[in-house]
Coordinates of C-alpha atoms in Angstrom, one line a residue:
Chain L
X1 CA 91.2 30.7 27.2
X2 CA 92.8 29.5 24.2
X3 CA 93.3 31.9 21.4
X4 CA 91.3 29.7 18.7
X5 CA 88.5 30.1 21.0
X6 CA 88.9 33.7 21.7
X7 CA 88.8 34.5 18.0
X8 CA 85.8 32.2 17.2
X9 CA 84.1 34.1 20.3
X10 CA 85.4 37.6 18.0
X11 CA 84.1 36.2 14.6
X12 CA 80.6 35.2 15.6
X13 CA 80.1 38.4 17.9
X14 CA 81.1 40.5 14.4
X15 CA 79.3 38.0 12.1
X16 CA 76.1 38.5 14.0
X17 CA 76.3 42.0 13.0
X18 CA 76.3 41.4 9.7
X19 CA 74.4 39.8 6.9
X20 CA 75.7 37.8 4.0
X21 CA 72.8 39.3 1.3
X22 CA 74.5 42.4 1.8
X23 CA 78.1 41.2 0.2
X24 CA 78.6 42.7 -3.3
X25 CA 79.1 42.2 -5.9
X26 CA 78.7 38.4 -5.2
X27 CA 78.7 36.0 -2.0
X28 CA 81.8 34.2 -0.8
X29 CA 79.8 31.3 -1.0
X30 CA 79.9 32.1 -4.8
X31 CA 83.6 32.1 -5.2
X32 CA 85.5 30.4 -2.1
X33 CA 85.3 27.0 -3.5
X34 CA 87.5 27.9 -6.8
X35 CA 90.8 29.1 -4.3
X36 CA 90.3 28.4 -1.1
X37 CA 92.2 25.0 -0.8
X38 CA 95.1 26.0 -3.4
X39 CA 95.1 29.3 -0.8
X40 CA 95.8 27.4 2.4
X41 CA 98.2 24.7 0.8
X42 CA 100.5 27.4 -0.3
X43 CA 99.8 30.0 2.6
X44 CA 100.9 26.0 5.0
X45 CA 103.8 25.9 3.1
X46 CA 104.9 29.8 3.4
X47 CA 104.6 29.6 6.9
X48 CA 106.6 26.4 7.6
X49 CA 109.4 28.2 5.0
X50 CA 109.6 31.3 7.5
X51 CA 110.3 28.5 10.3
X52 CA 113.1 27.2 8.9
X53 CA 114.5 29.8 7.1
X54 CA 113.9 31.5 10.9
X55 CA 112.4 34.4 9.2
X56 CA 111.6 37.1 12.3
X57 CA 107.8 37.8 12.7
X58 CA 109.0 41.5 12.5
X59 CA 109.3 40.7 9.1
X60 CA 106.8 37.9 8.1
X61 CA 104.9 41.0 9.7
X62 CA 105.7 43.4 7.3
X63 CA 104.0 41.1 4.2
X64 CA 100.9 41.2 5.3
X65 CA 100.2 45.4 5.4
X66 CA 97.9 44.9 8.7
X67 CA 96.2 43.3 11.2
X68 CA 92.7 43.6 10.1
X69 CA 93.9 42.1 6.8
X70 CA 95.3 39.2 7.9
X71 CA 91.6 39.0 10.5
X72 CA 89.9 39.5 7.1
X73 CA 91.8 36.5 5.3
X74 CA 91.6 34.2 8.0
X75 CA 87.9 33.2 8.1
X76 CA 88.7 31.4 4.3
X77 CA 91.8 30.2 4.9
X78 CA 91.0 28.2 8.0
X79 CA 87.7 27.1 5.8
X80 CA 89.9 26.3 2.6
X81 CA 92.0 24.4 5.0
X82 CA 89.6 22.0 5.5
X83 CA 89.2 21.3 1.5
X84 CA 93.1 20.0 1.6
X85 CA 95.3 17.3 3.2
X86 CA 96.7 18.9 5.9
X87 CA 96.2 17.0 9.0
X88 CA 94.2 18.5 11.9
X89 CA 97.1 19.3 13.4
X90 CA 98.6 21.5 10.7
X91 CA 95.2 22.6 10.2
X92 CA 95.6 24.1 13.8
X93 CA 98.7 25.3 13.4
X94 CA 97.9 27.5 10.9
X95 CA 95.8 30.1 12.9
X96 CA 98.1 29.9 15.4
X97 CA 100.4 31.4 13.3
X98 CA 98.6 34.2 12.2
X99 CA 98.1 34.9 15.6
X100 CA 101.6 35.1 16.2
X101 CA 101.9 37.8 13.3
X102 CA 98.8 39.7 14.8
X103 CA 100.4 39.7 18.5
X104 CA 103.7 41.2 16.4
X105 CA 101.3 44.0 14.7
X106 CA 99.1 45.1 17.3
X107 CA 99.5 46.9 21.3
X108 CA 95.9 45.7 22.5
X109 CA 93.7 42.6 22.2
X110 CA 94.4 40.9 18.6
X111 CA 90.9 40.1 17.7
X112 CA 89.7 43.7 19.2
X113 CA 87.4 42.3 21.8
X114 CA 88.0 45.3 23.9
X115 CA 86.0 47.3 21.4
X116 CA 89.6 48.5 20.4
X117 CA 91.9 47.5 17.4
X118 CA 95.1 49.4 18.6
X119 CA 98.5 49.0 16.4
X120 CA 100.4 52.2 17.9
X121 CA 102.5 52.3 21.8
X122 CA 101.7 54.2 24.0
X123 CA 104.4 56.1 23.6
X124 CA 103.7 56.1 19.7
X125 CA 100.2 57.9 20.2
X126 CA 101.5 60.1 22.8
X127 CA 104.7 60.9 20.1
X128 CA 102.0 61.4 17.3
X129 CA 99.7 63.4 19.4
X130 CA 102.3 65.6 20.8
X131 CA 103.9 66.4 16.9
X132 CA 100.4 66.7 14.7
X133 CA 99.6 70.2 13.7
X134 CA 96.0 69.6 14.8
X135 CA 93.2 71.8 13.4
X136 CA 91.3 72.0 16.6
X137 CA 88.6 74.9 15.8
X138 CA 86.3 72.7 14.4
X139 CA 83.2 74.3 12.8
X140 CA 80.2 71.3 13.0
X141 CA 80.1 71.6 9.2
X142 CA 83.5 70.8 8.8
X143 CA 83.1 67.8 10.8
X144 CA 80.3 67.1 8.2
X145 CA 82.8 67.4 5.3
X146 CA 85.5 65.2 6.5
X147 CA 82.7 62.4 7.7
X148 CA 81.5 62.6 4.3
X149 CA 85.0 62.1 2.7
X150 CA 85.5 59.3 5.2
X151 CA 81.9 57.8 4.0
X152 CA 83.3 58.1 0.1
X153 CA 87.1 56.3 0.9
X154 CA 85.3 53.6 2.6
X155 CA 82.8 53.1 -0.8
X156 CA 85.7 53.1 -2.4
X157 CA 87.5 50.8 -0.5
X158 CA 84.2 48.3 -1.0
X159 CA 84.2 49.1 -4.7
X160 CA 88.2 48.2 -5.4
X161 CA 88.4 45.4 -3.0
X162 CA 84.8 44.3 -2.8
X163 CA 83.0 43.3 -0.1
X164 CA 84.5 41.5 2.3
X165 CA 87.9 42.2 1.5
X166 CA 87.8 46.0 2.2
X167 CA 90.9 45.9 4.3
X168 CA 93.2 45.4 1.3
X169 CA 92.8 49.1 1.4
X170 CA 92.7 50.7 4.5
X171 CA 92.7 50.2 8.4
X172 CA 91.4 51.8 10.9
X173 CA 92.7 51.7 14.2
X174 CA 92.0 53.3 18.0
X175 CA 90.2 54.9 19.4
X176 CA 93.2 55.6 21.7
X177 CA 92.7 57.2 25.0
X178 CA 94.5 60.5 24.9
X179 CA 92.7 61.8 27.7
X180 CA 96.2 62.7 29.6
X181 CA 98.2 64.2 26.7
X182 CA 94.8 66.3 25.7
X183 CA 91.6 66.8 27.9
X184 CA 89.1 64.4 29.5
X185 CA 87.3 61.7 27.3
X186 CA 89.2 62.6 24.7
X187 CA 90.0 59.7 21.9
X188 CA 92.3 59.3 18.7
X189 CA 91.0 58.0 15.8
X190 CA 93.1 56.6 12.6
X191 CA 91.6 55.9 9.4
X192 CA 94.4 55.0 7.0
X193 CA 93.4 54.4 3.1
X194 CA 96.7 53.4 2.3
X195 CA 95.7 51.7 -0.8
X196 CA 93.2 53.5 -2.8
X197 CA 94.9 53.4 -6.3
X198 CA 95.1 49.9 -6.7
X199 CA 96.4 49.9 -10.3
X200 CA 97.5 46.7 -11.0
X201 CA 93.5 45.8 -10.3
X202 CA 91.7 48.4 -12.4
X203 CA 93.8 50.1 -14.5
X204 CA 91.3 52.8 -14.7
X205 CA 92.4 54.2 -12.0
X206 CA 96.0 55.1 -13.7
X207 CA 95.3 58.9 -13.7
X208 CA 93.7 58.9 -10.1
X209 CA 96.1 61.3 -8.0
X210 CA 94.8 59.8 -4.9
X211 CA 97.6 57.2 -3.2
X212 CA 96.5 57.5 0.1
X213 CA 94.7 59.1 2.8
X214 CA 95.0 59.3 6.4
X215 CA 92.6 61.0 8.3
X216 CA 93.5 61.8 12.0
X217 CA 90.9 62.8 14.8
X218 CA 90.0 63.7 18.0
X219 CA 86.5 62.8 19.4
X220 CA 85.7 63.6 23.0
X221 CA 82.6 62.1 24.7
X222 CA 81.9 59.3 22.5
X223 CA 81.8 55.6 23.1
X224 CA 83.9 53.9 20.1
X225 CA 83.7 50.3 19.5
X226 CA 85.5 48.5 16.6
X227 CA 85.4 44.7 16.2
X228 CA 87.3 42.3 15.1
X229 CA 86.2 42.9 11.1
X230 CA 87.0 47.0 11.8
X231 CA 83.4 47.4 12.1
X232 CA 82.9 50.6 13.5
X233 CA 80.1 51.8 16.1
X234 CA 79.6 54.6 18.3
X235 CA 77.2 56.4 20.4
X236 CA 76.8 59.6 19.5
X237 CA 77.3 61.9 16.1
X238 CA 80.8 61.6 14.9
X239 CA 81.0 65.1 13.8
X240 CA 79.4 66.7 16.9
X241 CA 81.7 65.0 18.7
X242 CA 84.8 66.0 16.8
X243 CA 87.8 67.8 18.4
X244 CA 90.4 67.8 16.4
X245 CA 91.9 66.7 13.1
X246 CA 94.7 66.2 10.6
X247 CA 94.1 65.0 6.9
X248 CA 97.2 63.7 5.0
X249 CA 96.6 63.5 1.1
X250 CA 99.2 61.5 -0.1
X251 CA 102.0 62.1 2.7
X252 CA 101.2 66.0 3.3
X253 CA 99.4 67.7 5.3
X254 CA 96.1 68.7 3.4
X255 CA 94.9 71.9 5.4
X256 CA 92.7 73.8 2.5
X257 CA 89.5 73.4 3.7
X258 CA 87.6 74.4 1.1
X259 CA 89.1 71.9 -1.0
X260 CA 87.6 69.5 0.7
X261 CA 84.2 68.9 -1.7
X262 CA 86.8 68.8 -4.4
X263 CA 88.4 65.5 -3.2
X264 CA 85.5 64.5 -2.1
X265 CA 84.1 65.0 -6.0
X266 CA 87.3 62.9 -7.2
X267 CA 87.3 60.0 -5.5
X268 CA 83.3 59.7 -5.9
X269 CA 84.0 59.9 -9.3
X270 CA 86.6 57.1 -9.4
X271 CA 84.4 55.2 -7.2
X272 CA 81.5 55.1 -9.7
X273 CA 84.3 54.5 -12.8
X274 CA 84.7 51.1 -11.0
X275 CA 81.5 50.2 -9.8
X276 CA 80.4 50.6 -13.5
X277 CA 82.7 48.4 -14.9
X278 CA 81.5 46.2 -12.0
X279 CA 78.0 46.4 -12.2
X280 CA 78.7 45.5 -16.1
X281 CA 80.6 42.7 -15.9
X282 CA 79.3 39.1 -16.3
X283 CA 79.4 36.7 -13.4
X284 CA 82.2 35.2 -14.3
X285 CA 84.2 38.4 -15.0
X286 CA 83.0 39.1 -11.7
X287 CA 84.0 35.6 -9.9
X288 CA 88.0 35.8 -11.5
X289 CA 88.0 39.7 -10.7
X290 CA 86.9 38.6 -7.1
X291 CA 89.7 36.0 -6.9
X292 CA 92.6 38.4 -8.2
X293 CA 91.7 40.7 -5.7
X294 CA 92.3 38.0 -2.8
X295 CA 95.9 37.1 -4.8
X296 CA 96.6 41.1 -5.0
X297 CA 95.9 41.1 -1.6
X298 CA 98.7 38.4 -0.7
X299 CA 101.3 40.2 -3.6
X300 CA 104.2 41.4 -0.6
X301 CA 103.9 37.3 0.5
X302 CA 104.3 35.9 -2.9
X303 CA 106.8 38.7 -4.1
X304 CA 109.2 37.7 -1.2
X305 CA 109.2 34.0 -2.4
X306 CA 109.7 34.9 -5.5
X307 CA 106.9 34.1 -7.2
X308 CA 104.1 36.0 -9.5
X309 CA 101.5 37.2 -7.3
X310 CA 98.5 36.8 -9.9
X311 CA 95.9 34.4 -9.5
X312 CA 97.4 30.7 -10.8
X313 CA 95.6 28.8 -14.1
X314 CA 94.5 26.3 -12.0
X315 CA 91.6 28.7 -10.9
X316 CA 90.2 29.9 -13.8
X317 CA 90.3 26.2 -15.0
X318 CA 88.2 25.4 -12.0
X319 CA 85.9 27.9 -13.3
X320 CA 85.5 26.8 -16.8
X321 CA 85.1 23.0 -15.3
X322 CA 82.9 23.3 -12.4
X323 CA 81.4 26.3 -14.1
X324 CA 79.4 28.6 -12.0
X325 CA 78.1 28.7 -8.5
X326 CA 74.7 30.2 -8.1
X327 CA 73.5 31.1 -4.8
X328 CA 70.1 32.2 -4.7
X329 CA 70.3 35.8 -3.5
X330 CA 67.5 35.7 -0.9
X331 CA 68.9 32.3 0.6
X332 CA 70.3 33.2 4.0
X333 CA 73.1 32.3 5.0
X334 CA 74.8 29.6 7.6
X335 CA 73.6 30.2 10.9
X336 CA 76.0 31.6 13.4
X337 CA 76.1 28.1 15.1
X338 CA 77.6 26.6 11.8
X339 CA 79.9 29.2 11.0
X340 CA 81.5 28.6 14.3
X341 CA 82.0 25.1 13.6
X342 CA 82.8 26.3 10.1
X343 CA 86.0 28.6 11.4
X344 CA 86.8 26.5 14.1
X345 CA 89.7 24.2 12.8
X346 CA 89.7 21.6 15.0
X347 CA 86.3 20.6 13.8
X348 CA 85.8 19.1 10.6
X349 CA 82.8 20.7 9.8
X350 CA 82.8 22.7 6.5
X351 CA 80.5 24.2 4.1
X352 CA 78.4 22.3 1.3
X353 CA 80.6 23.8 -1.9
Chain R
X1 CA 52.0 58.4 14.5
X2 CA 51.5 55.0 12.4
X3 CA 54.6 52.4 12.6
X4 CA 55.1 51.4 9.6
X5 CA 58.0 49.4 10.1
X6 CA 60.5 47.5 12.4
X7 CA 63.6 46.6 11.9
X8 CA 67.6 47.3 13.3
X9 CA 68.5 50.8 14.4
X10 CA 71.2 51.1 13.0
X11 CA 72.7 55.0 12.8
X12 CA 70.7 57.7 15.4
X13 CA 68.7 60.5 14.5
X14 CA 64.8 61.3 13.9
X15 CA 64.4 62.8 10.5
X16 CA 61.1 63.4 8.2
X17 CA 61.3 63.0 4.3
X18 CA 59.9 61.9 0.9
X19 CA 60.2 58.3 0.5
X20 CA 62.2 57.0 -3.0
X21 CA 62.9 53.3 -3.8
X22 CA 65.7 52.2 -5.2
X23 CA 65.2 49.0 -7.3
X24 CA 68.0 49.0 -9.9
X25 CA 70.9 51.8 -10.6
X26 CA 68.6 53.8 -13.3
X27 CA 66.7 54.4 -10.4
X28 CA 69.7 56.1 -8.2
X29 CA 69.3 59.0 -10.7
X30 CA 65.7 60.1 -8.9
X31 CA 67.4 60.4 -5.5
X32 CA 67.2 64.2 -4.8
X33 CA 69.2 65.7 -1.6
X34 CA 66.7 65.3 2.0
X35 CA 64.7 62.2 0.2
X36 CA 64.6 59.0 2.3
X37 CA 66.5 56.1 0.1
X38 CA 64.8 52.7 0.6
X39 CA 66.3 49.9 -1.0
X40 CA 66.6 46.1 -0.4
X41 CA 70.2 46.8 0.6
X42 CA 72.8 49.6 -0.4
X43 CA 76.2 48.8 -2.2
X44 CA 79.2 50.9 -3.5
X45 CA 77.7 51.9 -6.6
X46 CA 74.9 53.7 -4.2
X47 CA 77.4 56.1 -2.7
X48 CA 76.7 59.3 -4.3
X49 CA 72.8 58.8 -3.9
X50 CA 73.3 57.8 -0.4
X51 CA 74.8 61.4 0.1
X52 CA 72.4 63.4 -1.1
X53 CA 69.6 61.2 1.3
X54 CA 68.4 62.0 4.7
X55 CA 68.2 58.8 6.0
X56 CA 68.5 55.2 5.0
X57 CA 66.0 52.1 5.3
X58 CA 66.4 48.9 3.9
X59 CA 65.3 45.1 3.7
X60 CA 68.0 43.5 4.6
X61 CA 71.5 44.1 6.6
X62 CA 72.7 44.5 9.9
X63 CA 74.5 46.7 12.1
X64 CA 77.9 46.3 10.4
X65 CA 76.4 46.1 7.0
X66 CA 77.2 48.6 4.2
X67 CA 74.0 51.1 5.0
X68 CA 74.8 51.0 8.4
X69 CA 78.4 51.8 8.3
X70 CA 77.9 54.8 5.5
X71 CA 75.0 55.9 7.7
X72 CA 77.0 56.6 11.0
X73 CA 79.9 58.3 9.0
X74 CA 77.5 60.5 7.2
X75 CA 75.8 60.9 10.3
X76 CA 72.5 60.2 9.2
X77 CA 69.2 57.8 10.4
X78 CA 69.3 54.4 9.0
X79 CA 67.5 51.1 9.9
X80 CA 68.6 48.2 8.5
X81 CA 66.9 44.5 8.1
X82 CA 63.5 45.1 7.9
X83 CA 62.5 43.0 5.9
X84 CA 59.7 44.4 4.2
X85 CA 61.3 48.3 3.1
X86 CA 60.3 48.3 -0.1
X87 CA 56.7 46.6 -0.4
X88 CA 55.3 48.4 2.7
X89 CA 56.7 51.9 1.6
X90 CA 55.6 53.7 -1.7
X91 CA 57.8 56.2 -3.5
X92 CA 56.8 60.1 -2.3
X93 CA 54.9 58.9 0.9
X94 CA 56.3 61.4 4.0
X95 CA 57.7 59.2 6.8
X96 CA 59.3 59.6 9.7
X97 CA 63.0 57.8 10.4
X98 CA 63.7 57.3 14.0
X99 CA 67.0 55.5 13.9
X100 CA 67.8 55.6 17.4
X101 CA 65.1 53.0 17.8
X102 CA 65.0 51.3 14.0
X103 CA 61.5 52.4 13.5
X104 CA 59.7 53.8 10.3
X105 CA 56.2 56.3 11.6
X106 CA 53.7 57.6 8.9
X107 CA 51.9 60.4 10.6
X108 CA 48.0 60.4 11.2
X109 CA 46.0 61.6 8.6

């Protein structure tokens, strides 16, 4: 099967999951129009520059953090594609070449439909699992505590990076059978917050000591499926099901356990600094702080061209001149059936902006 | 047992508890730990509320929503999408969150 149609297959299956009332602090449809189009020109041009310049996907790669960000981005690109000039072909094309980047990122299916999202080897688990320190005692309300810390980075991750842009921030990736390095059924989980002190977005956060997190577990006897979007779902209780673990706090190993509620503490606390300046913000403080987060998100790309990674003054003139998009919040959304056409770029189908 | 509602299982569990709706953020302020938080949907700003709650029904949402996804980390009930959360239930009613099968019981008078 082609790979456009494999990832349309991905997208629907994970957009049927979801519901676009529940996007905050606005809906896409709200603020796609103002960048979308300037978005896939440039992203057109980027990609045809590491052609010639035969850049390595190894390293185009590297510009793009990780795969479930580039899955993330995708959707409104191929979308903002349709609001340009490329031709259908080049419209085609450009996918396809994300899908070349994802194949360089990832061990397993690109768009996850295993149920898996796996970035490390084999050999790269078994390497990891074999040289963690692993706290494997685990008391269930331990398990509790480090669920509940993973509950409060992925709030955060919604609160600096709004919904549906969350991977800006962090990825998580497995679960990876480790079932013959450890005992039966037994799984690896990553979650890596490897951005949760985006600065350059909210300065607020300038005193936060938090820089990243990575939280490594074992589950045993637990169905884990995540999707395309990272989605995560599973069969039983996370934390009854918890073997093992491993918390890094920024690069070391953070082992003092009843420290725990502590971090927890801090990063709700920086979490609810920024969703007040959110929730207090006027729309269209909220539409440009939207749109800078998609740019921030895309800073490595631009800063290897050379160029300033901020959001150009072409969009906050579209702003001013279009003015504002109101969507009415109980309005659904497109069905599934039109946002398949929608992603899909050989059709010409495209939303009504 | 009454069913009170329908609507998307969304995180497992079975879980009894005071009922409080959220319809703006002054309102996250009344959420007390073991209450049942019933809002038209969750967002970031909810997250310290959504800790101290027992379980997690809303209007709208699905699986891979922002309830949903907070609710199986935490390890608590949630159903999500039902439409009607916050007209049917009434703040301090005692219900019954079964989010194995996304259904909201009162129990017999």
């Amino acid at each position: 099967m082609l790979r456009i149609n494999r990832y349309l297959d991905a997208l629907t299956k994970s957009m049927s999951k979801m519901d676009s009332m529940s996007f905050w602090p606005l809906r896409v449809e709200e603020i796609a129009a103002y960048f979308t189009d300037l978005e896939a020109e440039d992203l057109h041009k980027k990609m045809n520059l590491f052609q010639e310049k035969g850049v390595s996907l190894q390293e185009a790669a590297k510009l793009f953090h990780t795969p479930s960000f580039i899955r993330e981005i995708l959707p409104d690109l191929i979308i903002g594609s349709k609001f340009t000039k490329l031709s259908r072909e080049d419209r085609i094309k450009l996918p396809e070449r994300f899908f070349d980047l994802l194949e360089e990122m990832h061990s397993g299916d690109i768009f996850c439909d295993n149920g898996k999202n796996l970035i490390l080897s084999k050999e790269e688990v078994s390497d990891l699992v074999n040289s963690t320190l692993w706290i494997k005692q685990v008391e269930l309300k331990d398990a509790q505590k480090i669920h509940r810390l993973s509950s409060s980075l992925l709030s955060l991750m919604w609160t600096l990076y709004f919904y549906p842009w969350p991977n800006m921030g962090f990825e998580i990736h497995g679960p990876y059978d480790v079932s013959d390095i450890l005992e039966k059924d037994y799984v690896l989980l990553i979650r890596d917050f490897f951005n949760p002190r985006p600065v350059d977005l909210w300065p607020q956060l300038d005193e936060f000591s938090v820089s990243q997190v990575k939280l490594l577990t074992l589950y045993q006897d637990i169905d884990i499926n995540i999707d395309i979007f990272d989605h995560m779902t599973h069969n039983a209780s996370l934390a009854s099901s918890t073997r093992g673990f491993v918390i890094y706090l920024n690069g070391d190993i953070f082992d003092n356990l009843r420290e725990l509620d502590n971090l927890n503490q801090q990063i709700l606390s920086k979490s609810s600094v920024i969703s007040e300046v959110v929730e207090g913000m006027t729309k269209e403080e909220k539409v440009l702080k939207f749109i800078d987060i998609r740019y921030y998100g895309l800073r490595k790309l631009r800063g290897y061209f050379g160029e300033d990674w901020h959001r150009p003054l072409k969009v906050k003139e579209r702003v001013k001149r279009w003015g504002l998009i109101e969507v009415p919040k109980e309005e659904l959304g497109p069905s599934i059936e039109e946002l398949r056409r929608m992603f899909d770029p050989w059709d010409d189908f495209r939303p009504k902006y | 047992m009454k069913v009170l509602l329908k609507g998307i299982p969304a995180s497992g569990g079975l879980i009894q508890g005071q009922v409080k709706i959220i319809r703006n953020l002054v309102d996250l302020n009344r959420i007390e730990i073991g209450d049942i938080l019933v809002a038209s949907i969750t967002n970031p700003s909810m997250i310290v509320a959504i800790q101290k709650a027992r379980a997690i029904v809303t209007d709208h949402g699905g699986i891979c929503s922002h309830p949903a996804i907070v609710a199986r980390e935490l390890g608590i009930p949630c159903v999500v999408g039902t439409r009607e959360a916050t007209t049917v239930l009434r703040d301090g009613m005692m219900v019954i969150v079964n989010g194995e099968e996304g259904i909201v019981y009162v129990e017999d008078q």
